[in-house]
Coordinates of C-alpha atoms in Angstrom, one line a residue:
X189 CA -1.0 -13.1 -1.9
X190 CA 1.2 -14.0 -4.8
X191 CA 2.7 -10.5 -5.2
X192 CA 3.3 -9.8 -1.5
X193 CA 5.4 -11.4 1.3
X194 CA 3.6 -13.4 4.0
X195 CA 4.2 -10.4 6.4
X196 CA 2.4 -8.0 4.1
X197 CA -0.5 -10.4 3.6
X198 CA -0.7 -10.7 7.4
X199 CA -0.7 -6.9 7.7
X200 CA -3.4 -6.4 5.1
X201 CA -5.5 -9.2 6.6
X202 CA -5.2 -7.6 10.1
X203 CA -6.1 -4.2 8.8
X204 CA -9.2 -5.4 7.0
X205 CA -10.3 -7.5 9.9
X206 CA -9.9 -4.6 12.3
X207 CA -11.9 -2.3 10.1
X208 CA -14.7 -4.9 9.8
X209 CA -14.7 -5.4 13.6
X210 CA -15.2 -1.7 14.0
X211 CA -18.0 -1.7 11.4
X212 CA -15.9 0.3 8.9
X213 CA -14.8 -0.2 5.3
X214 CA -12.0 1.7 3.5
X215 CA -13.0 3.1 0.1
X216 CA -10.2 4.3 -2.2
X217 CA -11.0 5.4 -5.7
X218 CA -10.0 7.8 -8.6
X219 CA -6.3 6.8 -8.1
X220 CA -3.9 8.6 -10.4
X221 CA -0.2 7.9 -10.4
X222 CA 1.7 11.2 -10.3
X223 CA 5.3 9.9 -10.0
X224 CA 7.3 6.8 -9.4
X225 CA 11.0 6.9 -8.7
X226 CA 13.4 4.2 -7.5
X227 CA 14.7 5.7 -4.2
X228 CA 17.2 2.9 -3.6
X229 CA 18.2 -0.6 -4.7
X230 CA 20.6 -3.0 -3.0
X231 CA 21.6 -6.6 -2.6
X232 CA 22.2 -8.6 0.6
X233 CA 23.3 -12.2 0.6
X234 CA 21.8 -13.0 -2.8
X235 CA 18.5 -11.2 -2.1
X236 CA 17.6 -8.1 -4.2
X237 CA 15.7 -5.1 -2.7
X238 CA 14.3 -2.0 -4.3
X239 CA 12.4 0.9 -2.7
X240 CA 10.2 3.0 -5.0
X241 CA 8.7 6.3 -4.1
X242 CA 5.1 6.5 -5.4
X243 CA 3.3 9.8 -5.6
X244 CA -0.4 9.5 -6.3
X245 CA -3.7 11.3 -6.0
X246 CA -6.8 9.5 -4.7
X247 CA -10.0 9.8 -2.8
X248 CA -9.5 7.8 0.3
X249 CA -12.3 7.6 2.9
X250 CA -13.4 5.4 5.7
X251 CA -17.1 4.6 5.7
X252 CA -19.5 3.2 8.3
X253 CA -20.6 -0.2 6.9
X254 CA -24.2 0.2 8.0
X255 CA -24.9 3.8 7.0
X256 CA -22.3 4.5 4.4
X257 CA -21.5 7.7 6.2
X258 CA -17.9 9.0 6.0
X259 CA -16.2 8.7 9.4
X260 CA -12.7 9.6 8.2
X261 CA -11.2 11.4 5.1
X262 CA -13.0 13.6 2.6
X263 CA -14.6 13.3 -0.8
X264 CA -11.8 15.2 -2.6
X265 CA -8.5 14.2 -4.2
X266 CA -5.5 14.3 -1.9
X267 CA -1.9 13.7 -2.9
X268 CA 0.0 11.0 -1.1
X269 CA 3.6 9.8 -1.3
X270 CA 4.5 6.3 -0.1
X271 CA 7.7 4.3 -0.2
X272 CA 7.1 0.7 -1.3
X273 CA 9.9 -1.8 -0.8
X274 CA 10.1 -4.9 -2.9
X275 CA 12.2 -8.0 -2.4
X276 CA 13.2 -11.0 -4.6
X277 CA 15.6 -13.9 -4.4
X278 CA 18.1 -13.3 -7.2
X279 CA 16.3 -13.9 -10.5
X280 CA 12.9 -14.6 -8.8
X281 CA 9.7 -12.6 -8.9
X282 CA 9.4 -9.3 -7.0
X283 CA 7.1 -9.2 -4.0
X284 CA 5.9 -6.3 -1.9
X285 CA 7.6 -6.4 1.5
X286 CA 6.8 -3.0 3.1
X287 CA 4.9 0.2 2.7
X288 CA 5.8 3.4 4.5
X289 CA 4.2 6.9 4.4
X290 CA 6.7 9.5 3.2

C-alpha cells in the first residue's frame, strides 16, 4: 500500500478478491529481470511521471485453490514485457500508478 497509488491498491484488491471468489490463486515464481529501461519521463503541474519497460521471465500459473491443479498458464518460463508507470509529487516518494502489458 505504501508504494502504490490508491487506484493500484484497489485494482490489486479487486483482482485478488475475484480470484478467491472463483476458487483460484495466482502463483508467480522464478522471476528473473531481463531488462529495465525508462521509456519516458515527464512533469505535469509539479507532478513527476516515469514509465519503465520491464522485461522479465517467470513461471506464472493460475491454480485451483482446492486441488492445486493448474487451470491457466504452464509450468515453464515465459518472457513478459510490462510498462510500469510511477508518479510522485515533486521531491516525494515514487508510487506505482499503472501497469500495462506491452
